[in-house]
Each structure stands twice: as structure tokens, then as C-alpha cells.
Amino acid sequence: MLKNRRQKLKPFFEKYNLDLLLIEHPLNLRYLSGFSGSEGILLLTPENGWFISDSRYTLQAGKEVEGLTVIERTQHHEGLQALVNQSSASNIGFEATHTTVAAHQSLAARLPSVKLVAIGAELDEIRTHKDKKELRQLAEIASLASESLETVLPLIHQGQKESTLALELEFEMRRRGADGRAFDFIVASGVRGAMPHGRASSKTIKAGEFVTIDFGAVLNGYNSDETVTLAVGAVSKRHQQIFDTVLKAHDMAISAIKPGVSCKAIDAIARNHIGEQGFGDYFGHGLGHGVGLDVHEKPLISPRSEAVAEEGMVFTIEPGIYIPGFGGVRIEDTVAVTSTGCSLLTKFSKELRIL
Ligand code: ZN
Ligand code: ZN
């Protein structure tokens, strides 16, 4: 299975004429080798490779790393130097977007006779298409998170603190078997809803307010991402109008998703609807992003995106309207692109719920 993933690197070996490819970013390490620890080095040839570990992780790497030789070295770059010197490598690719200047300098000093070739963000794009196992894991964690919110719904009421709600939701996810939360939850009630990334605060929720909850759980490295906006007691007509606009934009975008449709076009469908309803100035962010081992990864669903929806991609659709001094609404689901359309991985129903 992981060998198939490593096959995705073949085009880089060809395009950049690489003898070896060096992988250090923890998410890419996990994706390509199975290793779930925080540090290690993967040194790959087009067909094979080594995993360089240290004593903290050798046992774990021995269990987790699939189909590669595990080598223990106190200093990772020292191990790398020895392996490279044994080979006749002259071009070694590295992850330009994840390598610090200091790490690059250290490598260059240790390997004076080889050329270090910078591979940019295109390397992370190997994770864009999910395989069957990943799709199962993403569906499982998304369901777990949605069900957790259903369970804590009775705690959402007038007088409740945003931060208490965030804590109870995290407890519930962990009770159900999640490894933890995928990110700091956003719980933004009333006027705080105008902040797209308003993290849970000590504010208490009042009657007649919307509360926007953006939440996700993580299990075996895979994340979920979902946002609901709920009404606490009856809300004003303006609230209702804003909610209906966001929900319609969300539904229209999701109906349009199928292989071959550009991510830019999917964004435009939601953005145009919000614009037509007169709220165009209040939707500043992109419509969505890929979800996987990272909460935010490729493809981007935005006016600037060059990506095209393809079967196996998993991404969010999350239109919002944020009005300073008033509040906001965001509705977010994570979808998996299928051969004919898409399926929802997140399960909490999105019609307006009045609590
Ligand atoms: Zn989110
Ligand atoms: Zn998101």
C-alpha cells in the first residue's frame, strides 16, 4: 500500500534528475513510510530507501515503517551523510517548503560534492488524492466528530460559556475514541461571529444569538473539519436571511462538485450567490481546502486555485458571511469527490436549528 504512495514520487525523480529524495516533514514521513513519530529522515531512491531513526524511535519505526530499511543513528544528518557517501548520488531532492535555512546549511556542509535540489509545494500535492484506506479513516473521524457535537447539543444554551462548550466537545470526542482535537475549536457567539477565526472565549452565549462552532477531531493522524451555526432561541429576520444565504451557497457549491469541475468554478458558485444577495463584501476567505493528514492542505477551493476536482480528493466547502458589529454565519462540510459527484463525510445536518 505505502509502496504505491512512494510510486507517486517517480515523476520528481525524472523531472529533477534525482538520485535520492530526502523527506523530513512529519506528515510526508507518515504518508510515505507509515512512521507516526515526530522526527526521522526518509532517504528514497526511485525504487527503495532507508528510514533513519534515533534511539527514541527505533522500536516504533521498526513496527511502523513499511518496506524500507530502518537505520539508527544518534544524529540524523550524520546517518544521511554516511548513506549518501556510500552511494554515487550527485543530485538529492529536498522539501523546500519544510526545510529551514539552518538545516539546508548543515546538509550542504556535510555533502559538499552533491547538488541539493529544492522541490517546492508540488511535493505535498502527492497527498491530494486519498486512497481507500485514507477515505475510510477520514469518514470515520468525521462521523465521530459530528456525533460528538450532537451529544453535547443540550449544553448549548443561554448563559453557557463558549470555552466550556469547546472543552465538553473535546471531552466527548476523546470519550468516543478520538486521539484529540484537530485544532483549537472556534466557538463564536453573537458579535464574535464576525471573526471567522474567533477561538472559544469566556463570553457567555445570549438568547437571540447565533453561535458558530468550527470543530474537528483527529484519529491515526487523519483530521476532520466541520462548522455549524446554531440559533440560541429565536433570531431576527436579518439573522435568518444571512443564514439562508450561506446555506444556499453551501448547497449550490456541493451540488456542483464532480470530477472535472475546476475548484475555481466551485468557489465562484458560492461566491456569486452571496454577492447576488448583497453580502459579497462580507465573504473574504476561500470557499474551502483539502483535509487529510493536515487540517489545511491541497487542493484549495478559491478564486485563485488552479486545481480541478478529481475522484479521491477530500475538501471542505465553507462559505461564510461576517458582518462587523453584528455577527456571522459559516457552514462547513467536508466532502469526498466520487466518480459522479461527491459524498459528505461530515454528518451534522446543516438546516437552521433553534436551540
Ligand atoms: Zn473548519
Ligand atoms: Zn475548514
mmCIF file of C-alpha atoms and ligand atoms in Angstrom:
data_model
loop_
_atom_site.group_PDB
_atom_site.id
_atom_site.type_symbol
_atom_site.label_atom_id
_atom_site.label_comp_id
_atom_site.label_asym_id
_atom_site.label_seq_id
_atom_site.Cartn_x
_atom_site.Cartn_y
_atom_site.Cartn_z
ATOM 1 C CA MET A 1 0.000 0.000 0.000
ATOM 2 C CA LEU A 2 2.661 2.547 1.005
ATOM 3 C CA LYS A 3 4.792 1.409 -1.890
ATOM 4 C CA ASN A 4 2.005 2.725 -4.145
ATOM 5 C CA ARG A 5 2.271 6.070 -2.407
ATOM 6 C CA ARG A 6 6.024 6.163 -2.931
ATOM 7 C CA GLN A 7 5.419 5.489 -6.626
ATOM 8 C CA LYS A 8 3.863 8.967 -6.747
ATOM 9 C CA LEU A 9 7.388 10.353 -6.288
ATOM 10 C CA LYS A 10 8.663 8.845 -9.553
ATOM 11 C CA PRO A 11 7.837 11.959 -11.616
ATOM 12 C CA PHE A 12 10.032 14.051 -9.299
ATOM 13 C CA PHE A 13 12.998 11.732 -9.808
ATOM 14 C CA GLU A 14 12.526 12.107 -13.551
ATOM 15 C CA LYS A 15 11.696 15.818 -13.697
ATOM 16 C CA TYR A 16 14.605 16.878 -11.474
ATOM 17 C CA ASN A 17 17.000 14.092 -12.441
ATOM 18 C CA LEU A 18 17.295 12.996 -8.804
ATOM 19 C CA ASP A 19 19.328 10.096 -7.477
ATOM 20 C CA LEU A 20 17.889 10.402 -3.997
ATOM 21 C CA LEU A 21 14.998 12.232 -2.367
ATOM 22 C CA LEU A 22 15.132 13.374 1.233
ATOM 23 C CA ILE A 23 11.861 13.617 3.222
ATOM 24 C CA GLU A 24 11.738 15.101 6.719
ATOM 25 C CA HIS A 25 8.323 16.754 7.119
ATOM 26 C CA PRO A 26 6.425 14.613 9.699
ATOM 27 C CA LEU A 27 3.227 14.418 7.619
ATOM 28 C CA ASN A 28 5.095 13.366 4.487
ATOM 29 C CA LEU A 29 7.113 10.870 6.557
ATOM 30 C CA ARG A 30 3.891 9.375 7.841
ATOM 31 C CA TYR A 31 2.275 9.310 4.426
ATOM 32 C CA LEU A 32 5.222 7.696 2.676
ATOM 33 C CA SER A 33 6.615 5.371 5.347
ATOM 34 C CA GLY A 34 3.895 4.830 7.971
ATOM 35 C CA PHE A 35 6.069 6.328 10.740
ATOM 36 C CA SER A 36 3.911 8.360 13.131
ATOM 37 C CA GLY A 37 6.628 9.890 15.328
ATOM 38 C CA SER A 38 7.760 13.469 15.182
ATOM 39 C CA GLU A 39 11.291 13.080 13.778
ATOM 40 C CA GLY A 40 13.164 10.938 11.325
ATOM 41 C CA ILE A 41 14.587 11.039 7.817
ATOM 42 C CA LEU A 42 13.409 9.182 4.803
ATOM 43 C CA LEU A 43 16.025 8.808 2.094
ATOM 44 C CA LEU A 44 14.480 7.368 -1.042
ATOM 45 C CA THR A 45 15.758 6.019 -4.327
ATOM 46 C CA PRO A 46 13.250 5.598 -7.182
ATOM 47 C CA GLU A 47 12.621 2.013 -6.019
ATOM 48 C CA ASN A 48 13.739 1.716 -2.431
ATOM 49 C CA GLY A 49 15.042 3.632 0.534
ATOM 50 C CA TRP A 50 16.056 3.947 4.155
ATOM 51 C CA PHE A 51 14.423 5.334 7.232
ATOM 52 C CA ILE A 52 16.941 6.976 9.556
ATOM 53 C CA SER A 53 15.788 6.952 13.158
ATOM 54 C CA ASP A 54 17.338 7.596 16.556
ATOM 55 C CA SER A 55 17.130 5.562 19.766
ATOM 56 C CA ARG A 56 13.901 7.275 20.863
ATOM 57 C CA TYR A 57 12.076 5.932 17.844
ATOM 58 C CA THR A 58 13.872 2.822 16.590
ATOM 59 C CA LEU A 59 11.386 0.339 18.085
ATOM 60 C CA GLN A 60 8.432 2.346 16.825
ATOM 61 C CA ALA A 61 9.962 2.796 13.386
ATOM 62 C CA GLY A 62 10.670 -0.944 13.207
ATOM 63 C CA LYS A 63 6.987 -1.620 13.774
ATOM 64 C CA GLU A 64 5.524 1.144 11.648
ATOM 65 C CA VAL A 65 7.806 1.688 8.667
ATOM 66 C CA GLU A 66 6.653 -0.365 5.698
ATOM 67 C CA GLY A 67 9.068 -1.896 3.196
ATOM 68 C CA LEU A 68 12.154 0.206 3.959
ATOM 69 C CA THR A 69 15.367 -0.445 5.878
ATOM 70 C CA VAL A 70 15.398 1.245 9.299
ATOM 71 C CA ILE A 71 18.775 2.559 10.429
ATOM 72 C CA GLU A 72 19.521 4.000 13.889
ATOM 73 C CA ARG A 73 21.855 6.983 14.214
ATOM 74 C CA THR A 74 22.274 9.434 17.095
ATOM 75 C CA GLN A 75 22.419 12.288 14.624
ATOM 76 C CA HIS A 76 20.089 12.021 11.632
ATOM 77 C CA HIS A 77 22.171 14.107 9.253
ATOM 78 C CA GLU A 78 25.274 12.089 10.162
ATOM 79 C CA GLY A 79 23.426 8.925 9.141
ATOM 80 C CA LEU A 80 22.336 10.611 5.975
ATOM 81 C CA GLN A 81 25.890 11.661 5.163
ATOM 82 C CA ALA A 82 27.128 8.075 5.563
ATOM 83 C CA LEU A 83 24.414 6.691 3.282
ATOM 84 C CA VAL A 84 24.979 9.328 0.620
ATOM 85 C CA ASN A 85 28.738 8.780 0.690
ATOM 86 C CA GLN A 86 28.195 5.042 0.120
ATOM 87 C CA SER A 87 26.084 5.805 -2.927
ATOM 88 C CA SER A 88 27.203 7.557 -6.067
ATOM 89 C CA ALA A 89 24.437 10.145 -5.758
ATOM 90 C CA SER A 90 25.017 13.538 -7.269
ATOM 91 C CA ASN A 91 21.513 15.084 -7.132
ATOM 92 C CA ILE A 92 19.454 14.941 -3.949
ATOM 93 C CA GLY A 93 15.997 16.460 -3.771
ATOM 94 C CA PHE A 94 14.719 18.028 -0.567
ATOM 95 C CA GLU A 95 11.426 19.572 0.627
ATOM 96 C CA ALA A 96 11.987 23.271 0.021
ATOM 97 C CA THR A 97 8.793 24.336 1.827
ATOM 98 C CA HIS A 98 9.680 22.482 5.040
ATOM 99 C CA THR A 99 13.482 22.753 5.272
ATOM 100 C CA THR A 100 14.885 25.560 7.391
ATOM 101 C CA VAL A 101 17.836 27.622 6.204
ATOM 102 C CA ALA A 102 19.893 26.169 9.082
ATOM 103 C CA ALA A 103 19.053 22.571 8.102
ATOM 104 C CA HIS A 104 19.932 23.317 4.490
ATOM 105 C CA GLN A 105 23.274 24.830 5.513
ATOM 106 C CA SER A 106 24.056 21.791 7.648
ATOM 107 C CA LEU A 107 23.239 19.438 4.768
ATOM 108 C CA ALA A 108 25.286 21.461 2.294
ATOM 109 C CA ALA A 109 28.275 21.409 4.648
ATOM 110 C CA ARG A 110 28.030 17.634 5.133
ATOM 111 C CA LEU A 111 27.504 16.874 1.459
ATOM 112 C CA PRO A 112 29.850 19.223 -0.402
ATOM 113 C CA SER A 113 30.021 17.109 -3.556
ATOM 114 C CA VAL A 114 26.268 16.705 -4.166
ATOM 115 C CA LYS A 115 23.723 19.132 -5.543
ATOM 116 C CA LEU A 116 20.751 19.762 -3.266
ATOM 117 C CA VAL A 117 17.679 20.249 -5.452
ATOM 118 C CA ALA A 118 14.773 22.232 -3.972
ATOM 119 C CA ILE A 119 11.360 20.648 -4.596
ATOM 120 C CA GLY A 120 8.548 23.054 -3.781
ATOM 121 C CA ALA A 121 4.914 22.720 -2.734
ATOM 122 C CA GLU A 122 4.243 20.256 -5.575
ATOM 123 C CA LEU A 123 5.770 17.593 -3.327
ATOM 124 C CA ASP A 124 2.977 17.993 -0.731
ATOM 125 C CA GLU A 125 0.433 17.558 -3.523
ATOM 126 C CA ILE A 126 1.154 13.821 -3.585
ATOM 127 C CA ARG A 127 -1.257 13.674 -0.604
ATOM 128 C CA THR A 128 -4.128 15.318 -2.508
ATOM 129 C CA HIS A 129 -5.735 12.092 -3.786
ATOM 130 C CA LYS A 130 -6.787 9.843 -0.961
ATOM 131 C CA ASP A 131 -6.585 6.070 -1.239
ATOM 132 C CA LYS A 132 -9.339 3.766 0.044
ATOM 133 C CA LYS A 133 -7.808 3.361 3.480
ATOM 134 C CA GLU A 134 -7.454 7.114 3.902
ATOM 135 C CA LEU A 135 -11.044 7.670 2.755
ATOM 136 C CA ARG A 136 -12.223 5.189 5.391
ATOM 137 C CA GLN A 137 -10.175 6.897 8.088
ATOM 138 C CA LEU A 138 -11.400 10.350 7.095
ATOM 139 C CA ALA A 139 -15.037 9.175 7.037
ATOM 140 C CA GLU A 140 -14.634 7.553 10.455
ATOM 141 C CA ILE A 141 -13.183 10.594 12.192
ATOM 142 C CA ALA A 142 -15.646 12.971 10.517
ATOM 143 C CA SER A 143 -18.597 10.883 11.765
ATOM 144 C CA LEU A 144 -17.114 10.681 15.247
ATOM 145 C CA ALA A 145 -16.789 14.468 15.419
ATOM 146 C CA SER A 146 -20.323 15.104 14.094
ATOM 147 C CA GLU A 147 -21.809 12.638 16.591
ATOM 148 C CA SER A 148 -19.842 14.274 19.403
ATOM 149 C CA LEU A 149 -21.445 17.624 18.640
ATOM 150 C CA GLU A 150 -24.918 16.021 18.600
ATOM 151 C CA THR A 151 -24.202 14.625 22.059
ATOM 152 C CA VAL A 152 -23.165 17.954 23.594
ATOM 153 C CA LEU A 153 -26.002 19.895 21.931
ATOM 154 C CA PRO A 154 -28.011 20.132 25.205
ATOM 155 C CA LEU A 155 -25.097 22.120 26.663
ATOM 156 C CA ILE A 156 -25.582 24.902 24.117
ATOM 157 C CA HIS A 157 -27.904 27.374 25.779
ATOM 158 C CA GLN A 158 -28.213 30.889 27.048
ATOM 159 C CA GLY A 159 -25.682 31.560 29.816
ATOM 160 C CA GLN A 160 -23.219 28.885 28.678
ATOM 161 C CA LYS A 161 -19.593 29.923 28.256
ATOM 162 C CA GLU A 162 -18.033 29.424 24.809
ATOM 163 C CA SER A 163 -14.897 27.911 26.334
ATOM 164 C CA THR A 164 -16.897 25.389 28.410
ATOM 165 C CA LEU A 165 -18.622 24.234 25.271
ATOM 166 C CA ALA A 166 -15.290 23.782 23.490
ATOM 167 C CA LEU A 167 -13.963 21.729 26.403
ATOM 168 C CA GLU A 168 -17.053 19.499 26.626
ATOM 169 C CA LEU A 169 -16.921 18.863 22.888
ATOM 170 C CA GLU A 170 -13.293 17.806 23.107
ATOM 171 C CA PHE A 171 -14.045 15.501 26.059
ATOM 172 C CA GLU A 172 -16.832 13.887 24.065
ATOM 173 C CA MET A 173 -14.569 13.295 21.057
ATOM 174 C CA ARG A 174 -11.960 11.669 23.276
ATOM 175 C CA ARG A 175 -14.584 9.558 25.034
ATOM 176 C CA ARG A 176 -15.587 8.267 21.629
ATOM 177 C CA GLY A 177 -12.009 7.284 20.810
ATOM 178 C CA ALA A 178 -10.511 10.292 19.041
ATOM 179 C CA ASP A 179 -6.799 10.904 19.658
ATOM 180 C CA GLY A 180 -7.628 14.561 20.284
ATOM 181 C CA ARG A 181 -8.897 17.731 18.698
ATOM 182 C CA ALA A 182 -7.699 18.595 15.214
ATOM 183 C CA PHE A 183 -7.268 22.305 16.069
ATOM 184 C CA ASP A 184 -8.369 24.858 18.667
ATOM 185 C CA PHE A 185 -12.122 24.989 18.212
ATOM 186 C CA ILE A 186 -13.800 28.159 17.104
ATOM 187 C CA VAL A 187 -16.838 28.915 19.239
ATOM 188 C CA ALA A 188 -18.015 32.399 18.345
ATOM 189 C CA SER A 189 -21.374 33.671 19.579
ATOM 190 C CA GLY A 190 -23.200 36.920 18.865
ATOM 191 C CA VAL A 191 -20.987 39.736 17.572
ATOM 192 C CA ARG A 192 -17.923 37.484 17.935
ATOM 193 C CA GLY A 193 -19.320 35.537 14.985
ATOM 194 C CA ALA A 194 -17.956 38.303 12.748
ATOM 195 C CA MET A 195 -14.462 36.891 13.413
ATOM 196 C CA PRO A 196 -14.006 33.930 11.071
ATOM 197 C CA HIS A 197 -11.365 32.523 13.446
ATOM 198 C CA GLY A 198 -12.792 33.601 16.795
ATOM 199 C CA ARG A 199 -11.471 30.953 19.175
ATOM 200 C CA ALA A 200 -13.670 29.963 22.107
ATOM 201 C CA SER A 201 -13.570 32.753 24.702
ATOM 202 C CA SER A 202 -15.001 33.350 28.169
ATOM 203 C CA LYS A 203 -18.028 35.097 26.639
ATOM 204 C CA THR A 204 -21.380 33.622 27.613
ATOM 205 C CA ILE A 205 -23.957 32.857 24.952
ATOM 206 C CA LYS A 206 -27.099 35.018 24.985
ATOM 207 C CA ALA A 207 -30.631 34.373 23.743
ATOM 208 C CA GLY A 208 -31.231 35.557 20.193
ATOM 209 C CA GLU A 209 -27.625 34.968 19.153
ATOM 210 C CA PHE A 210 -26.056 32.724 16.609
ATOM 211 C CA VAL A 211 -23.207 30.540 17.773
ATOM 212 C CA THR A 212 -20.727 29.337 15.172
ATOM 213 C CA ILE A 213 -18.760 26.219 16.095
ATOM 214 C CA ASP A 214 -15.855 25.128 13.877
ATOM 215 C CA PHE A 215 -14.537 21.826 15.164
ATOM 216 C CA GLY A 216 -12.576 18.748 14.195
ATOM 217 C CA ALA A 217 -11.098 15.607 15.684
ATOM 218 C CA VAL A 218 -8.010 13.590 14.829
ATOM 219 C CA LEU A 219 -7.531 9.818 14.757
ATOM 220 C CA ASN A 220 -4.444 7.970 13.490
ATOM 221 C CA GLY A 221 -3.205 11.241 12.017
ATOM 222 C CA TYR A 222 -6.345 11.963 9.979
ATOM 223 C CA ASN A 223 -8.388 15.079 10.691
ATOM 224 C CA SER A 224 -11.972 16.189 10.383
ATOM 225 C CA ASP A 225 -13.217 19.729 9.814
ATOM 226 C CA GLU A 226 -16.828 20.921 10.125
ATOM 227 C CA THR A 227 -18.649 24.121 11.053
ATOM 228 C CA VAL A 228 -22.204 24.602 12.237
ATOM 229 C CA THR A 229 -24.049 27.791 13.040
ATOM 230 C CA LEU A 230 -26.869 27.351 15.555
ATOM 231 C CA ALA A 231 -29.515 29.761 16.848
ATOM 232 C CA VAL A 232 -29.918 30.059 20.592
ATOM 233 C CA GLY A 233 -33.586 30.970 20.911
ATOM 234 C CA ALA A 234 -35.489 32.872 18.228
ATOM 235 C CA VAL A 235 -33.329 35.086 16.000
ATOM 236 C CA SER A 236 -34.098 38.194 13.932
ATOM 237 C CA LYS A 237 -35.178 38.256 10.280
ATOM 238 C CA ARG A 238 -31.731 39.556 9.352
ATOM 239 C CA HIS A 239 -30.102 36.584 11.053
ATOM 240 C CA GLN A 240 -32.408 34.272 9.140
ATOM 241 C CA GLN A 241 -31.651 35.983 5.818
ATOM 242 C CA ILE A 242 -27.893 35.712 6.338
ATOM 243 C CA PHE A 243 -28.176 32.081 7.373
ATOM 244 C CA ASP A 244 -30.332 31.187 4.352
ATOM 245 C CA THR A 245 -27.845 32.886 2.015
ATOM 246 C CA VAL A 246 -24.879 30.950 3.409
ATOM 247 C CA LEU A 247 -26.751 27.641 3.432
ATOM 248 C CA LYS A 248 -27.873 28.098 -0.179
ATOM 249 C CA ALA A 249 -24.299 28.983 -1.241
ATOM 250 C CA HIS A 250 -23.047 25.866 0.570
ATOM 251 C CA ASP A 251 -25.697 23.613 -1.016
ATOM 252 C CA MET A 252 -25.188 25.023 -4.516
ATOM 253 C CA ALA A 253 -21.414 24.521 -4.347
ATOM 254 C CA ILE A 254 -21.761 20.944 -3.077
ATOM 255 C CA SER A 255 -24.255 20.062 -5.837
ATOM 256 C CA ALA A 256 -21.768 21.269 -8.441
ATOM 257 C CA ILE A 257 -18.868 19.074 -7.288
ATOM 258 C CA LYS A 258 -17.885 16.269 -9.618
ATOM 259 C CA PRO A 259 -14.696 15.192 -11.360
ATOM 260 C CA GLY A 260 -13.589 17.682 -13.994
ATOM 261 C CA VAL A 261 -15.074 20.812 -12.400
ATOM 262 C CA SER A 262 -12.437 23.395 -11.525
ATOM 263 C CA CYS A 263 -12.056 24.368 -7.867
ATOM 264 C CA LYS A 264 -12.203 27.992 -9.013
ATOM 265 C CA ALA A 265 -15.658 27.359 -10.538
ATOM 266 C CA ILE A 266 -16.907 25.676 -7.347
ATOM 267 C CA ASP A 267 -15.762 28.722 -5.373
ATOM 268 C CA ALA A 268 -17.472 31.054 -7.844
ATOM 269 C CA ILE A 269 -20.852 29.328 -7.493
ATOM 270 C CA ALA A 270 -20.993 30.035 -3.751
ATOM 271 C CA ARG A 271 -19.335 33.448 -4.013
ATOM 272 C CA ASN A 272 -21.687 34.646 -6.751
ATOM 273 C CA HIS A 273 -24.760 33.645 -4.765
ATOM 274 C CA ILE A 274 -23.532 35.519 -1.687
ATOM 275 C CA GLY A 275 -22.745 38.526 -3.918
ATOM 276 C CA GLU A 276 -26.185 38.460 -5.538
ATOM 277 C CA GLN A 277 -27.811 38.561 -2.106
ATOM 278 C CA GLY A 278 -25.844 41.720 -1.301
ATOM 279 C CA PHE A 279 -23.286 40.215 1.089
ATOM 280 C CA GLY A 280 -20.297 39.983 -1.263
ATOM 281 C CA ASP A 281 -18.208 42.347 0.882
ATOM 282 C CA TYR A 282 -18.604 40.074 3.879
ATOM 283 C CA PHE A 283 -17.145 36.852 2.465
ATOM 284 C CA GLY A 284 -13.381 37.319 2.264
ATOM 285 C CA HIS A 285 -11.848 33.865 2.564
ATOM 286 C CA GLY A 286 -11.615 30.984 0.108
ATOM 287 C CA LEU A 287 -14.504 28.527 -0.090
ATOM 288 C CA GLY A 288 -12.554 25.505 1.097
ATOM 289 C CA HIS A 289 -9.386 23.462 1.435
ATOM 290 C CA GLY A 290 -8.224 19.875 1.343
ATOM 291 C CA VAL A 291 -8.314 17.816 4.554
ATOM 292 C CA GLY A 292 -6.201 14.775 5.369
ATOM 293 C CA LEU A 293 -3.107 14.292 7.495
ATOM 294 C CA ASP A 294 -3.136 18.089 7.663
ATOM 295 C CA VAL A 295 -6.260 20.095 8.520
ATOM 296 C CA HIS A 296 -5.449 22.516 5.700
ATOM 297 C CA GLU A 297 -3.876 21.007 2.623
ATOM 298 C CA LYS A 298 -4.300 20.924 -1.158
ATOM 299 C CA PRO A 299 -6.476 21.435 -3.097
ATOM 300 C CA LEU A 300 -7.557 24.974 -2.346
ATOM 301 C CA ILE A 301 -11.086 25.910 -3.336
ATOM 302 C CA SER A 302 -10.636 29.612 -4.041
ATOM 303 C CA PRO A 303 -10.767 32.179 -6.851
ATOM 304 C CA ARG A 304 -7.010 31.695 -7.346
ATOM 305 C CA SER A 305 -6.990 27.886 -7.296
ATOM 306 C CA GLU A 306 -5.574 26.071 -10.321
ATOM 307 C CA ALA A 307 -6.862 22.685 -9.121
ATOM 308 C CA VAL A 308 -9.597 20.609 -10.731
ATOM 309 C CA ALA A 309 -11.839 18.279 -8.697
ATOM 310 C CA GLU A 310 -10.905 14.629 -9.177
ATOM 311 C CA GLU A 311 -12.158 11.408 -7.659
ATOM 312 C CA GLY A 312 -10.499 10.716 -4.307
ATOM 313 C CA MET A 313 -9.969 14.344 -3.341
ATOM 314 C CA VAL A 314 -11.301 15.365 0.067
ATOM 315 C CA PHE A 315 -12.007 19.021 0.752
ATOM 316 C CA THR A 316 -14.239 21.388 2.660
ATOM 317 C CA ILE A 317 -16.960 23.695 1.435
ATOM 318 C CA GLU A 318 -17.294 26.528 3.944
ATOM 319 C CA PRO A 319 -18.953 29.738 2.797
ATOM 320 C CA GLY A 320 -19.495 32.435 5.409
ATOM 321 C CA ILE A 321 -20.812 35.936 5.939
ATOM 322 C CA TYR A 322 -19.156 38.030 8.633
ATOM 323 C CA ILE A 323 -20.600 41.448 9.486
ATOM 324 C CA PRO A 324 -18.611 43.539 11.980
ATOM 325 C CA GLY A 325 -20.744 44.664 14.903
ATOM 326 C CA PHE A 326 -23.476 42.196 14.008
ATOM 327 C CA GLY A 327 -22.102 38.677 13.863
ATOM 328 C CA GLY A 328 -21.665 35.960 11.324
ATOM 329 C CA VAL A 329 -22.575 32.602 9.865
ATOM 330 C CA ARG A 330 -20.336 29.884 8.487
ATOM 331 C CA ILE A 331 -21.455 26.446 7.370
ATOM 332 C CA GLU A 332 -18.805 23.848 6.573
ATOM 333 C CA ASP A 333 -18.891 20.272 5.409
ATOM 334 C CA THR A 334 -16.063 18.023 4.283
ATOM 335 C CA VAL A 335 -16.753 16.087 1.092
ATOM 336 C CA ALA A 336 -15.036 13.274 -0.799
ATOM 337 C CA VAL A 337 -15.183 13.519 -4.581
ATOM 338 C CA THR A 338 -16.657 10.328 -6.101
ATOM 339 C CA SER A 339 -16.797 9.197 -9.733
ATOM 340 C CA THR A 340 -20.102 11.004 -10.287
ATOM 341 C CA GLY A 341 -20.293 13.753 -7.661
ATOM 342 C CA CYS A 342 -19.338 13.846 -4.015
ATOM 343 C CA SER A 343 -20.312 12.345 -0.678
ATOM 344 C CA LEU A 344 -20.488 14.152 2.638
ATOM 345 C CA LEU A 345 -18.056 12.872 5.259
ATOM 346 C CA THR A 346 -19.288 15.270 7.952
ATOM 347 C CA LYS A 347 -22.726 14.313 9.204
ATOM 348 C CA PHE A 348 -24.292 17.096 11.276
ATOM 349 C CA SER A 349 -27.372 18.360 9.388
ATOM 350 C CA LYS A 350 -26.994 21.953 8.310
ATOM 351 C CA GLU A 351 -30.530 23.402 8.285
ATOM 352 C CA LEU A 352 -31.095 26.129 10.902
ATOM 353 C CA ARG A 353 -31.502 24.581 14.336
ATOM 354 C CA ILE A 354 -33.070 26.723 17.008
ATOM 355 C CA LEU A 355 -31.962 25.541 20.432
HETATM 356 ZN ZN ZN B 1 -13.313 24.346 9.932
HETATM 357 ZN ZN ZN B 2 -12.015 24.358 7.144
#
